[in-house]
PDB file of C-alpha atoms in Angstrom:
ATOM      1  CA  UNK A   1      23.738   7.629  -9.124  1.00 70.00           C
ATOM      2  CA  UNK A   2      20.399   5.526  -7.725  1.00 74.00           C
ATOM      3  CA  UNK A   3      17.237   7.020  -8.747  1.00 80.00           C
ATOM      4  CA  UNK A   4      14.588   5.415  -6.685  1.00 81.00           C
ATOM      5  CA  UNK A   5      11.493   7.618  -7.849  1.00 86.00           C
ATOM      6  CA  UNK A   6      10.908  10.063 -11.097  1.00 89.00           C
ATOM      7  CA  UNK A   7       7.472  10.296 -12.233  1.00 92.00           C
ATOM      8  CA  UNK A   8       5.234  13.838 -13.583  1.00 95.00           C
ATOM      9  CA  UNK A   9       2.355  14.239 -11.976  1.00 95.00           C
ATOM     10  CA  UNK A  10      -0.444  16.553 -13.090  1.00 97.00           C
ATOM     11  CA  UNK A  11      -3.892  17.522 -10.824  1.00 93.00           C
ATOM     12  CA  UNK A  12      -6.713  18.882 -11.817  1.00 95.00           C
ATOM     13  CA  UNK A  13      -9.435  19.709  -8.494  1.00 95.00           C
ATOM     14  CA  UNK A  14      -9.689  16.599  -7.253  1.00 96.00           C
ATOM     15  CA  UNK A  15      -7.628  14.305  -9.977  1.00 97.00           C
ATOM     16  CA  UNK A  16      -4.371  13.551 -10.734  1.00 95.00           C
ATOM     17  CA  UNK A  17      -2.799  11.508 -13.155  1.00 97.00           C
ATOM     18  CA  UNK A  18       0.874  10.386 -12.955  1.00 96.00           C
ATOM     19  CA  UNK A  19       3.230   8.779 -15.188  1.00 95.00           C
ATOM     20  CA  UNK A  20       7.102   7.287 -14.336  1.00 92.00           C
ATOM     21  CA  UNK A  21       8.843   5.560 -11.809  1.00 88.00           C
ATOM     22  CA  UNK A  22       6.488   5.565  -8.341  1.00 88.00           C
ATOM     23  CA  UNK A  23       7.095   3.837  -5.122  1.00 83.00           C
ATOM     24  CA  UNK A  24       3.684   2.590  -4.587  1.00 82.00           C
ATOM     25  CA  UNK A  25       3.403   2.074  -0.251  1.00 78.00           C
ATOM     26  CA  UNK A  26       0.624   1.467   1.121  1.00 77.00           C
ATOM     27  CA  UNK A  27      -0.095   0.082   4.894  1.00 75.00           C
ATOM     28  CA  UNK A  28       0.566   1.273   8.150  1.00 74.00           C
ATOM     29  CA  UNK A  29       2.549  -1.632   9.842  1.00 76.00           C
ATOM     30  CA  UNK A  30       5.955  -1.886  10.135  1.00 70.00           C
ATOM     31  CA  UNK A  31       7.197  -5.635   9.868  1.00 67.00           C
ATOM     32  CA  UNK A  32       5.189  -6.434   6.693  1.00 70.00           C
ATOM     33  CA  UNK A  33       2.772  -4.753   4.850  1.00 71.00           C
ATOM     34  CA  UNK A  34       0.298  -7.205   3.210  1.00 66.00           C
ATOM     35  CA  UNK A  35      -1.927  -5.655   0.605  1.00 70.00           C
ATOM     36  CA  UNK A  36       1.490  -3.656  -0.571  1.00 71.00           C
ATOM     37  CA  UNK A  37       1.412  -5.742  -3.513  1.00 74.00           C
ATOM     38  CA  UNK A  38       4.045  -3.731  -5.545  1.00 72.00           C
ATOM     39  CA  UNK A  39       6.684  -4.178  -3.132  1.00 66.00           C
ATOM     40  CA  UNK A  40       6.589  -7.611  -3.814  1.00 65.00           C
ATOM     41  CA  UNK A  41      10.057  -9.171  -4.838  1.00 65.00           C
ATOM     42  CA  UNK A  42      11.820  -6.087  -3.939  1.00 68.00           C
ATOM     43  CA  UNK A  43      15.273  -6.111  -2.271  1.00 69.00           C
ATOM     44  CA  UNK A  44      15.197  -3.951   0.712  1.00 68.00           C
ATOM     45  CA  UNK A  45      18.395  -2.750   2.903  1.00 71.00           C
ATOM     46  CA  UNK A  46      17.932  -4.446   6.035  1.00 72.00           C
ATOM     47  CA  UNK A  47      20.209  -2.207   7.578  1.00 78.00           C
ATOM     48  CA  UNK A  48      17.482   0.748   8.094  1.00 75.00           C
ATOM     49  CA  UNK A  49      15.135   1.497   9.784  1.00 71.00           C
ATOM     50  CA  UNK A  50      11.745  -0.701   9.120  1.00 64.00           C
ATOM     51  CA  UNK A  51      10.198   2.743   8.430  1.00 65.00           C
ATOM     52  CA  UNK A  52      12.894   3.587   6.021  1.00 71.00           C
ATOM     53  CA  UNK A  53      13.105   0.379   4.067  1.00 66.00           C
ATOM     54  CA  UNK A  54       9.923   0.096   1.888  1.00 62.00           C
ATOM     55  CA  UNK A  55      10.107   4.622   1.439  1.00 68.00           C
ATOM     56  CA  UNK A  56      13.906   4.158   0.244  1.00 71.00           C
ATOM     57  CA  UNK A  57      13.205   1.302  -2.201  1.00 73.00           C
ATOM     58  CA  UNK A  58      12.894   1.180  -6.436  1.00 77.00           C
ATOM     59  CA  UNK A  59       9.463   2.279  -7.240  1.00 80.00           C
ATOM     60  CA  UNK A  60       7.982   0.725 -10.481  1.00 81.00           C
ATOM     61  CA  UNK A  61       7.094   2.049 -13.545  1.00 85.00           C
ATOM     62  CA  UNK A  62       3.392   3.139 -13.532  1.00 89.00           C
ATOM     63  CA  UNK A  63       0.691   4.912 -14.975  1.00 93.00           C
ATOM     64  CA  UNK A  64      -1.837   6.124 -12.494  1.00 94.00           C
ATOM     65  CA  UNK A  65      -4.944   7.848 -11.588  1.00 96.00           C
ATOM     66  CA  UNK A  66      -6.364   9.251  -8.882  1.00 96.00           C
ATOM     67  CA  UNK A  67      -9.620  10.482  -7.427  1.00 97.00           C
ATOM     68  CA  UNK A  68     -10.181  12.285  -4.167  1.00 96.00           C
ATOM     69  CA  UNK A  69     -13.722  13.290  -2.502  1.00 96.00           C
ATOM     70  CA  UNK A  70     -14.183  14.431   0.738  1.00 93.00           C
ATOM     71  CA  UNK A  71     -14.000  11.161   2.510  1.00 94.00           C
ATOM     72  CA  UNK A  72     -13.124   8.974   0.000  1.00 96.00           C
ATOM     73  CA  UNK A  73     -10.130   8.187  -2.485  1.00 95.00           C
ATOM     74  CA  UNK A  74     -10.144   5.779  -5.573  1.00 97.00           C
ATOM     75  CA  UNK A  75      -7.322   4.325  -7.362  1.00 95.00           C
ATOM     76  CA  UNK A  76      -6.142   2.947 -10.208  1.00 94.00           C
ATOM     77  CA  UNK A  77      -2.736   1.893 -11.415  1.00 92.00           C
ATOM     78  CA  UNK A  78      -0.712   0.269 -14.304  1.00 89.00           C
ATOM     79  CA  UNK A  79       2.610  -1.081 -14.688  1.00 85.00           C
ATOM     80  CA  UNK A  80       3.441  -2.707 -17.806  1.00 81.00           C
ATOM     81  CA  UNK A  81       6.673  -3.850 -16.391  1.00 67.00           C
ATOM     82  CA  UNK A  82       7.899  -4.820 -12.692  1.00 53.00           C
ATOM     83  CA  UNK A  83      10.481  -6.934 -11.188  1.00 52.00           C
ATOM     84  CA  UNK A  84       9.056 -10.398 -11.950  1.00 54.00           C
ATOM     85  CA  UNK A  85       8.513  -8.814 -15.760  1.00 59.00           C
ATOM     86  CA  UNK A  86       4.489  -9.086 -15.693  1.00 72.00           C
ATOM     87  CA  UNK A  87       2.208  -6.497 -16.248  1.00 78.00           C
ATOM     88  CA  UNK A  88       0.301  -5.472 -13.276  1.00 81.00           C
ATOM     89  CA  UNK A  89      -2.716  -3.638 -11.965  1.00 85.00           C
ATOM     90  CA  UNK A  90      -3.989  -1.827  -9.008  1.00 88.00           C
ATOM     91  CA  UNK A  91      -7.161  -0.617  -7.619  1.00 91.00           C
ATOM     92  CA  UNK A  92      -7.872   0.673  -4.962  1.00 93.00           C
ATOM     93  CA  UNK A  93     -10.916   2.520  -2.759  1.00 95.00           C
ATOM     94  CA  UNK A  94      -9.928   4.163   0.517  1.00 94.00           C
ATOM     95  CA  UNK A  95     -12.619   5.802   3.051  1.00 96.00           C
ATOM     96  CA  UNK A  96     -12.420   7.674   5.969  1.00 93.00           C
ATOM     97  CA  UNK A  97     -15.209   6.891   8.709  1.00 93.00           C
ATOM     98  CA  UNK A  98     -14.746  10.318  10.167  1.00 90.00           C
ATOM     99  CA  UNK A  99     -17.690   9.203  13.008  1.00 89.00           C
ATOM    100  CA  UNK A 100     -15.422   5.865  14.540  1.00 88.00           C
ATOM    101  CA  UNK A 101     -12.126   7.696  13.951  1.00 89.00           C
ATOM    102  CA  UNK A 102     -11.215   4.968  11.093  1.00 92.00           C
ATOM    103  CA  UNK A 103      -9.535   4.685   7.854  1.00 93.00           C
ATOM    104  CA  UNK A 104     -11.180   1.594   5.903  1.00 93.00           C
ATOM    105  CA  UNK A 105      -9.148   0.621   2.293  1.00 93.00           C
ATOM    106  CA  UNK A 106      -9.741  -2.550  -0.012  1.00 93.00           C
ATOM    107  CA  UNK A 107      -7.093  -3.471  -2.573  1.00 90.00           C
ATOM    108  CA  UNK A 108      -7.464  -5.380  -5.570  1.00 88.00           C
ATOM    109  CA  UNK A 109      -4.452  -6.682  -7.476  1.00 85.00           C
ATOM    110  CA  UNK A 110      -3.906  -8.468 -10.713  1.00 82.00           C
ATOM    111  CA  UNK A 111      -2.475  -8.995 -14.317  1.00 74.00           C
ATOM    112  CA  UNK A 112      -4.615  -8.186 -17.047  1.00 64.00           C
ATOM    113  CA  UNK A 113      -2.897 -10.288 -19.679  1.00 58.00           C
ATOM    114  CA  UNK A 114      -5.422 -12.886 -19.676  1.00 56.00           C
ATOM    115  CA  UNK A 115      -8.541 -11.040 -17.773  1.00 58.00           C
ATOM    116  CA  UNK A 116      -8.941  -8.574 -15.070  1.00 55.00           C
ATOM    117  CA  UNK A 117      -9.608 -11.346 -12.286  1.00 61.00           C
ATOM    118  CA  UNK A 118      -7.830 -10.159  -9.442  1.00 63.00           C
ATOM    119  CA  UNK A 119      -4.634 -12.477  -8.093  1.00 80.00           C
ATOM    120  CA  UNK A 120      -4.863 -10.483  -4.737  1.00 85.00           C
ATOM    121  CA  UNK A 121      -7.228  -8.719  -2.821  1.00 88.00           C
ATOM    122  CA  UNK A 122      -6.938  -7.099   0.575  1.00 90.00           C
ATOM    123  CA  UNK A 123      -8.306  -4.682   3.662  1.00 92.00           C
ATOM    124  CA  UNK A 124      -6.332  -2.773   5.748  1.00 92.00           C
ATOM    125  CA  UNK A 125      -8.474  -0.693   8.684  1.00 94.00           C
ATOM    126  CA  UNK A 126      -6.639   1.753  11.225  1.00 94.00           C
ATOM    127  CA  UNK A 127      -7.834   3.920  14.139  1.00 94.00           C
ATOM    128  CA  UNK A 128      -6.294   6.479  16.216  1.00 91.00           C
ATOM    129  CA  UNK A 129      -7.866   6.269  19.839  1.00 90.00           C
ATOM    130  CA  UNK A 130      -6.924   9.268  21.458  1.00 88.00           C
ATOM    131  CA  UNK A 131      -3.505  11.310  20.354  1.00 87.00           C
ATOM    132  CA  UNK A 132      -0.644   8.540  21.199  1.00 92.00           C
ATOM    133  CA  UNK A 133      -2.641   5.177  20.212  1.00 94.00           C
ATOM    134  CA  UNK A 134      -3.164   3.695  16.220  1.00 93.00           C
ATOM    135  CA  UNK A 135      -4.090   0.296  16.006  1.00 95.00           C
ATOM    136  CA  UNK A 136      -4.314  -1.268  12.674  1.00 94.00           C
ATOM    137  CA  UNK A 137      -4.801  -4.560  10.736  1.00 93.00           C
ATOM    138  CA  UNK A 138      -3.920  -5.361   7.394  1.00 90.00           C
ATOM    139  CA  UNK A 139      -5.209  -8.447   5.279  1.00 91.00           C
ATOM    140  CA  UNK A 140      -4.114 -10.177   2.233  1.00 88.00           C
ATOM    141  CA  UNK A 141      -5.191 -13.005   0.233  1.00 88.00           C
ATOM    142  CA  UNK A 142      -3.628 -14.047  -3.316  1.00 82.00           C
ATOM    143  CA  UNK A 143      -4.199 -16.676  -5.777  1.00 79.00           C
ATOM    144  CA  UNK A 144      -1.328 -18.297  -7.945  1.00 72.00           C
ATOM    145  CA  UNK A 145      -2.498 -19.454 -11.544  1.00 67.00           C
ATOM    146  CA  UNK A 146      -2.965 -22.979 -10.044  1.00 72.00           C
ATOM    147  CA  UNK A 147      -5.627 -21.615  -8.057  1.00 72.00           C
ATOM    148  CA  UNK A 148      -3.593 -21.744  -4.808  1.00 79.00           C
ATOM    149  CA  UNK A 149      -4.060 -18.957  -2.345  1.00 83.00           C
ATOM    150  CA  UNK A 150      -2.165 -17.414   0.452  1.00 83.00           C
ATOM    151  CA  UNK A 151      -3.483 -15.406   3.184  1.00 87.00           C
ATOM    152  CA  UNK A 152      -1.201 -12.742   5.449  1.00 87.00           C
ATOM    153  CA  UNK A 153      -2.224 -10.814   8.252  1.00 91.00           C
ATOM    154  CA  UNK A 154      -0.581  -8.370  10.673  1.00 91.00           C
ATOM    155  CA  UNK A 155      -2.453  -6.781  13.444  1.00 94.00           C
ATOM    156  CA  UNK A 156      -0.654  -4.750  15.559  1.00 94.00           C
ATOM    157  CA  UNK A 157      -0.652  -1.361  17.263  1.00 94.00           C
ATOM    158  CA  UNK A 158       1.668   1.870  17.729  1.00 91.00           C
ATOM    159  CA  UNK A 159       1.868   4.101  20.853  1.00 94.00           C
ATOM    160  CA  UNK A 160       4.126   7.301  21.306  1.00 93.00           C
ATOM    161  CA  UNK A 161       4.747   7.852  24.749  1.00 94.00           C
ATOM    162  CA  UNK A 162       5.531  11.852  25.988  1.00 93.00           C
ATOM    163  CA  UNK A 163       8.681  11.856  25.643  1.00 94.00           C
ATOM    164  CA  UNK A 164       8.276  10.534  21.797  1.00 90.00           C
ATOM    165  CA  UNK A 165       9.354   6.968  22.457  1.00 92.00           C
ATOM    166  CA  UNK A 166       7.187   4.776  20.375  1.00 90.00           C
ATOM    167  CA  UNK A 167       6.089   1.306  21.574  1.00 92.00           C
ATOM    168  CA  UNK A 168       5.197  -1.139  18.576  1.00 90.00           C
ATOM    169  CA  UNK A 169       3.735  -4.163  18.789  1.00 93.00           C
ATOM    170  CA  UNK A 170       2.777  -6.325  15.754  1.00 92.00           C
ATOM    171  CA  UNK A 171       1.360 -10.119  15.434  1.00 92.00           C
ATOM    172  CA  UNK A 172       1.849 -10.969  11.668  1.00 88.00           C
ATOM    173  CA  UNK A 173       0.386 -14.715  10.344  1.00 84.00           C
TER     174      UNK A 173
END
């Protein structure tokens, strides 16, 4: 038996609060997802789908909260253990540009054993342009303890055709 996800999660209005083992995604591309910072380090089956991969994978241990308004959502999230056995952080603040047809999120990223200084931060944007076109970018940067940083990017876009064939193109630096 492979349990992937068990958490609780309780809501309240416009809260919730969750506690257990959560497969935190976040992104829209498909080859790499930058500012998914808890699927770092993961072993994924190559073998599916690059949709399937990162929702069929071990979530971490968390405790999280969240906060939805009408065209915003705020994060935050705790892991006291993953796979490289650090305690880990997660914030994040999502808004929905409802005039430009646009999803805008930053991501912050860090350990809090010696301060809250984030190790990564990132931005993903997507739009939908029209009913068959999303084009999205997603941005990482993140510092190692020697101060050494690494910056990812994918850009890339998704179109479904008619007949539900979907084209997907992706640049990822």
């Amino acid at each position: 038996l492979h349990i992937d996800e068990s958490y609780n999660e309780i809501h309240y209005e416009n809260a919730f609060v969750f506690i257990g083992r959560k497969n935190i995604r976040d992104g829209v591309a498909f080859s790499t997802n930058p500012t998914a910072f808890f699927g770092e380090n993961k072993t994924v089956d190559t073998s599916k789908r690059a949709e399937d991969r990162r929702q069929e994978r071990l979530g971490d241990n968390v405790l999280g909260a969240e906060l939805l308004l009408d065209n915003s959502t705020y994060s935050l999230i705790l892991s006291p253990e993953t796979l490289s056995s650090t305690p880990r952080y997660y914030a994040k603040a999502a808004y929905q540009l409802n005039d430009l047809n646009t999803d805008l999120s930053l991501h912050f990223f860090g350990t809090p054993v010696t301060d809250f200084t984030p190790s990564g931060i990132g931005l993903n944007i997507s739009t939908t342009l029209g009913d068959a076109l999303v084009l999205y970018s997603e941005t990482a940067n993140r510092w190692d303890s020697f101060g050494n940083n690494a910056l990812n990017t994918v850009i890339g876009g998704h179109l479904t055709f008619p007949d539900s064939t979907n084209l997907i193109i992706e640049y990822n630096h």
